[in-house]
Amino acid sequence: MIFLLYIKDSNTFLVIKNLSSLLKLKRSNKNLAVKLNASGEKSVIKGHPWVFSNSIVKISSEAKTGDLAIVFSKNKNKVIGIGLYNANSPIRIKVIHNGQQKVTVNSDFFHQKIEKAYQKRLSLLRTQTNSYRLLFGENDGFPGLIADVYDSVLVVKLYSEIWLPYIESILKSLREVSKVKTIVIRLSRNLQNSSDHNLSDGLVVYGTLKSEVVKFIEHGVNFSANVIKGHKTGYFLDHRENRRRVGELSEGKTVLDVFSYAGGFSVHALANGATEVTSLDISKQALEIAKENGKLNLFKGIHKTIAGDAFDKMRLLFNQNKTFDVVVIDPPSFAKQKSEIDLAKKKYAQLAELGIKLTAKNGILVLASCSSRVTSQSFFDINHNVLSSMERPFEIMMKTEHDVDHPIGFPEGAYLKCGYYSFL
């Protein structure tokens, strides 16, 4: 499949790079007939998007990554799902269609799914926001593929080679639906090390990019993202609504933003009238980005930064008798593997205890987790147990999950949880 797209910039036409020469597709993808064991079949029927290798009992022919896997029921021989085969992963099939409804997997099939995803984001786009997640992997029917929009720049993050045979038509549809002017491809580490394509991380495949740092707006607050070299696609969009809430709670307050990264919570707090904000992160580079993001907005408060290990620096602040009116603790995932769950729970408990100690009288503590392996119930139970043991009267203000552009389509997709606690 080959296509050329054109955009008009002043009086000059720019030709999009032809991806076919970069994808190194040596063959067309095949259709595979697949049958599963009882548990695997039950999982697909329930709508789960993952089929593990040990669930497959029969496959029609030699399968290669990117082949279309048509899953049949064991007894009645009816189609129960369609997925993309991945020979290099224990999740052998990523399901892109569940159920017995007859479909043809082609460019129209993917275009309709992208249109459907876009419609889900319309309420967000009616706000003062021009950054959003257009495709949220499995949750939007695109397992292993993320698409984020920053103003007029679309960043597509590929986590799996299963999409290589289809990526040209998908990019075309993404452009048509989002109306962006530039498309950037980002690659996961395993794809960066793959020899099955000539794509490179940060490659601009459509339009032009004047700078690798792109400015965008989030509920009226200005930010920037490095779409070429930044983490993930350049920024974390999932906490947008929580950042807005924290901003509203911060007027006239002192704020501590722990694991601040690029200063999402910090900048919203400053823009909404916080008197002093302290951003704490282990990365000095991230703190510099946080300071620059702050400067994109008008604010009168003081913006301080602390570089170092969050646990150590929080203990130091406590020993210095420091307290803050609003404390936000939003750590990275502590449990990327099942074996890390118990340690992750201990870390969440430690952070909750430190957060309580650093929260001033009548203050607010915001605790968040993005570890999908630690369930929402477990996380909130940890917080409640720690808060109850500290003998400080508190109230639960609210519990939140993903923003609207991060819809939850299966249990493992529900990774984000956030609790707001006010002290009396």
PDB file of N, CA and C in Angstrom, residues 378-418:
ATOM      1  N   SER A 378      -7.249  -1.752  46.308  1.00  0.00           N
ATOM      2  CA  SER A 378      -6.058  -1.916  47.139  1.00  0.00           C
ATOM      3  C   SER A 378      -5.401  -0.575  47.446  1.00  0.00           C
ATOM      4  N   PHE A 379      -5.299   0.257  46.430  1.00  0.00           N
ATOM      5  CA  PHE A 379      -4.643   1.552  46.600  1.00  0.00           C
ATOM      6  C   PHE A 379      -5.408   2.423  47.594  1.00  0.00           C
ATOM      7  N   PHE A 380      -6.712   2.512  47.432  1.00  0.00           N
ATOM      8  CA  PHE A 380      -7.494   3.350  48.340  1.00  0.00           C
ATOM      9  C   PHE A 380      -7.551   2.759  49.747  1.00  0.00           C
ATOM     10  N   ASP A 381      -7.498   1.443  49.858  1.00  0.00           N
ATOM     11  CA  ASP A 381      -7.438   0.804  51.182  1.00  0.00           C
ATOM     12  C   ASP A 381      -6.133   1.152  51.892  1.00  0.00           C
ATOM     13  N   ILE A 382      -5.028   1.140  51.155  1.00  0.00           N
ATOM     14  CA  ILE A 382      -3.725   1.511  51.720  1.00  0.00           C
ATOM     15  C   ILE A 382      -3.781   2.937  52.266  1.00  0.00           C
ATOM     16  N   ASN A 383      -4.299   3.847  51.438  1.00  0.00           N
ATOM     17  CA  ASN A 383      -4.387   5.247  51.859  1.00  0.00           C
ATOM     18  C   ASN A 383      -5.233   5.391  53.123  1.00  0.00           C
ATOM     19  N   HIS A 384      -6.380   4.726  53.111  1.00  0.00           N
ATOM     20  CA  HIS A 384      -7.305   4.841  54.244  1.00  0.00           C
ATOM     21  C   HIS A 384      -6.669   4.290  55.529  1.00  0.00           C
ATOM     22  N   ASN A 385      -6.003   3.162  55.416  1.00  0.00           N
ATOM     23  CA  ASN A 385      -5.374   2.554  56.600  1.00  0.00           C
ATOM     24  C   ASN A 385      -4.276   3.442  57.175  1.00  0.00           C
ATOM     25  N   VAL A 386      -3.461   4.017  56.296  1.00  0.00           N
ATOM     26  CA  VAL A 386      -2.373   4.881  56.762  1.00  0.00           C
ATOM     27  C   VAL A 386      -2.941   6.157  57.375  1.00  0.00           C
ATOM     28  N   LEU A 387      -3.899   6.779  56.697  1.00  0.00           N
ATOM     29  CA  LEU A 387      -4.480   8.014  57.220  1.00  0.00           C
ATOM     30  C   LEU A 387      -5.164   7.780  58.561  1.00  0.00           C
ATOM     31  N   SER A 388      -5.849   6.660  58.692  1.00  0.00           N
ATOM     32  CA  SER A 388      -6.554   6.355  59.936  1.00  0.00           C
ATOM     33  C   SER A 388      -5.588   6.127  61.092  1.00  0.00           C
ATOM     34  N   SER A 389      -4.397   5.599  60.774  1.00  0.00           N
ATOM     35  CA  SER A 389      -3.420   5.287  61.822  1.00  0.00           C
ATOM     36  C   SER A 389      -2.661   6.510  62.317  1.00  0.00           C
ATOM     37  N   MET A 390      -2.748   7.618  61.581  1.00  0.00           N
ATOM     38  CA  MET A 390      -1.954   8.805  61.919  1.00  0.00           C
ATOM     39  C   MET A 390      -2.653   9.721  62.913  1.00  0.00           C
ATOM     40  N   GLU A 391      -3.874   9.380  63.297  1.00  0.00           N
ATOM     41  CA  GLU A 391      -4.619  10.120  64.320  1.00  0.00           C
ATOM     42  C   GLU A 391      -4.770  11.599  63.976  1.00  0.00           C
ATOM     43  N   ARG A 392      -5.002  11.857  62.689  1.00  0.00           N
ATOM     44  CA  ARG A 392      -5.363  13.207  62.252  1.00  0.00           C
ATOM     45  C   ARG A 392      -6.735  13.124  61.606  1.00  0.00           C
ATOM     46  N   PRO A 393      -7.707  13.880  62.079  1.00  0.00           N
ATOM     47  CA  PRO A 393      -9.037  13.819  61.475  1.00  0.00           C
ATOM     48  C   PRO A 393      -8.973  14.215  60.000  1.00  0.00           C
ATOM     49  N   PHE A 394      -9.622  13.448  59.157  1.00  0.00           N
ATOM     50  CA  PHE A 394      -9.603  13.737  57.726  1.00  0.00           C
ATOM     51  C   PHE A 394     -10.936  13.371  57.090  1.00  0.00           C
ATOM     52  N   GLU A 395     -11.158  13.913  55.931  1.00  0.00           N
ATOM     53  CA  GLU A 395     -12.328  13.572  55.123  1.00  0.00           C
ATOM     54  C   GLU A 395     -11.875  13.220  53.719  1.00  0.00           C
ATOM     55  N   ILE A 396     -12.579  12.268  53.108  1.00  0.00           N
ATOM     56  CA  ILE A 396     -12.314  11.934  51.707  1.00  0.00           C
ATOM     57  C   ILE A 396     -13.092  12.913  50.837  1.00  0.00           C
ATOM     58  N   MET A 397     -12.381  13.740  50.098  1.00  0.00           N
ATOM     59  CA  MET A 397     -13.042  14.724  49.246  1.00  0.00           C
ATOM     60  C   MET A 397     -13.604  14.070  47.991  1.00  0.00           C
ATOM     61  N   MET A 398     -12.765  13.251  47.339  1.00  0.00           N
ATOM     62  CA  MET A 398     -13.201  12.580  46.112  1.00  0.00           C
ATOM     63  C   MET A 398     -12.176  11.536  45.708  1.00  0.00           C
ATOM     64  N   LYS A 399     -12.625  10.613  44.859  1.00  0.00           N
ATOM     65  CA  LYS A 399     -11.748   9.637  44.222  1.00  0.00           C
ATOM     66  C   LYS A 399     -11.978   9.725  42.720  1.00  0.00           C
ATOM     67  N   THR A 400     -10.886   9.784  41.950  1.00  0.00           N
ATOM     68  CA  THR A 400     -11.017   9.966  40.514  1.00  0.00           C
ATOM     69  C   THR A 400     -10.229   8.904  39.750  1.00  0.00           C
ATOM     70  N   GLU A 401     -10.543   8.811  38.466  1.00  0.00           N
ATOM     71  CA  GLU A 401      -9.825   7.879  37.578  1.00  0.00           C
ATOM     72  C   GLU A 401      -9.337   8.641  36.351  1.00  0.00           C
ATOM     73  N   HIS A 402      -9.439   8.013  35.194  1.00  0.00           N
ATOM     74  CA  HIS A 402      -8.916   8.605  33.968  1.00  0.00           C
ATOM     75  C   HIS A 402      -9.756   9.783  33.488  1.00  0.00           C
ATOM     76  N   ASP A 403      -9.117  10.653  32.719  1.00  0.00           N
ATOM     77  CA  ASP A 403      -9.859  11.698  32.032  1.00  0.00           C
ATOM     78  C   ASP A 403     -10.595  11.082  30.842  1.00  0.00           C
ATOM     79  N   VAL A 404     -11.470  11.867  30.216  1.00  0.00           N
ATOM     80  CA  VAL A 404     -12.380  11.348  29.195  1.00  0.00           C
ATOM     81  C   VAL A 404     -11.650  10.792  27.971  1.00  0.00           C
ATOM     82  N   ASP A 405     -10.442  11.282  27.687  1.00  0.00           N
ATOM     83  CA  ASP A 405      -9.713  10.794  26.516  1.00  0.00           C
ATOM     84  C   ASP A 405      -8.894   9.544  26.814  1.00  0.00           C
ATOM     85  N   HIS A 406      -9.088   8.990  28.017  1.00  0.00           N
ATOM     86  CA  HIS A 406      -8.468   7.715  28.384  1.00  0.00           C
ATOM     87  C   HIS A 406      -9.565   6.737  28.825  1.00  0.00           C
ATOM     88  N   PRO A 407     -10.448   6.370  27.911  1.00  0.00           N
ATOM     89  CA  PRO A 407     -11.556   5.477  28.279  1.00  0.00           C
ATOM     90  C   PRO A 407     -11.044   4.107  28.702  1.00  0.00           C
ATOM     91  N   ILE A 408     -11.780   3.462  29.584  1.00  0.00           N
ATOM     92  CA  ILE A 408     -11.384   2.149  30.095  1.00  0.00           C
ATOM     93  C   ILE A 408     -12.174   1.071  29.355  1.00  0.00           C
ATOM     94  N   GLY A 409     -11.463   0.216  28.628  1.00  0.00           N
ATOM     95  CA  GLY A 409     -12.122  -0.811  27.838  1.00  0.00           C
ATOM     96  C   GLY A 409     -11.925  -2.222  28.355  1.00  0.00           C
ATOM     97  N   PHE A 410     -11.008  -2.420  29.314  1.00  0.00           N
ATOM     98  CA  PHE A 410     -10.760  -3.749  29.890  1.00  0.00           C
ATOM     99  C   PHE A 410     -10.054  -3.542  31.221  1.00  0.00           C
ATOM    100  N   PRO A 411     -10.081  -4.529  32.118  1.00  0.00           N
ATOM    101  CA  PRO A 411      -9.597  -4.318  33.491  1.00  0.00           C
ATOM    102  C   PRO A 411      -8.187  -3.739  33.582  1.00  0.00           C
ATOM    103  N   GLU A 412      -7.246  -4.280  32.798  1.00  0.00           N
ATOM    104  CA  GLU A 412      -5.861  -3.817  32.875  1.00  0.00           C
ATOM    105  C   GLU A 412      -5.701  -2.385  32.348  1.00  0.00           C
ATOM    106  N   GLY A 413      -6.700  -1.900  31.624  1.00  0.00           N
ATOM    107  CA  GLY A 413      -6.642  -0.537  31.102  1.00  0.00           C
ATOM    108  C   GLY A 413      -6.931   0.514  32.155  1.00  0.00           C
ATOM    109  N   ALA A 414      -7.457   0.084  33.310  1.00  0.00           N
ATOM    110  CA  ALA A 414      -7.828   1.017  34.380  1.00  0.00           C
ATOM    111  C   ALA A 414      -6.668   1.184  35.350  1.00  0.00           C
ATOM    112  N   TYR A 415      -5.632   1.870  34.931  1.00  0.00           N
ATOM    113  CA  TYR A 415      -4.428   1.951  35.753  1.00  0.00           C
ATOM    114  C   TYR A 415      -4.414   3.163  36.680  1.00  0.00           C
ATOM    115  N   LEU A 416      -5.073   4.250  36.319  1.00  0.00           N
ATOM    116  CA  LEU A 416      -4.933   5.503  37.057  1.00  0.00           C
ATOM    117  C   LEU A 416      -6.007   5.647  38.135  1.00  0.00           C
ATOM    118  N   LYS A 417      -5.578   5.996  39.336  1.00  0.00           N
ATOM    119  CA  LYS A 417      -6.516   6.290  40.425  1.00  0.00           C
ATOM    120  C   LYS A 417      -5.921   7.393  41.286  1.00  0.00           C
ATOM    121  N   CYS A 418      -6.799   8.237  41.838  1.00  0.00           N
ATOM    122  CA  CYS A 418      -6.336   9.408  42.559  1.00  0.00           C
ATOM    123  C   CYS A 418      -7.318   9.729  43.684  1.00  0.00           C
TER     124      CYS A 418
END
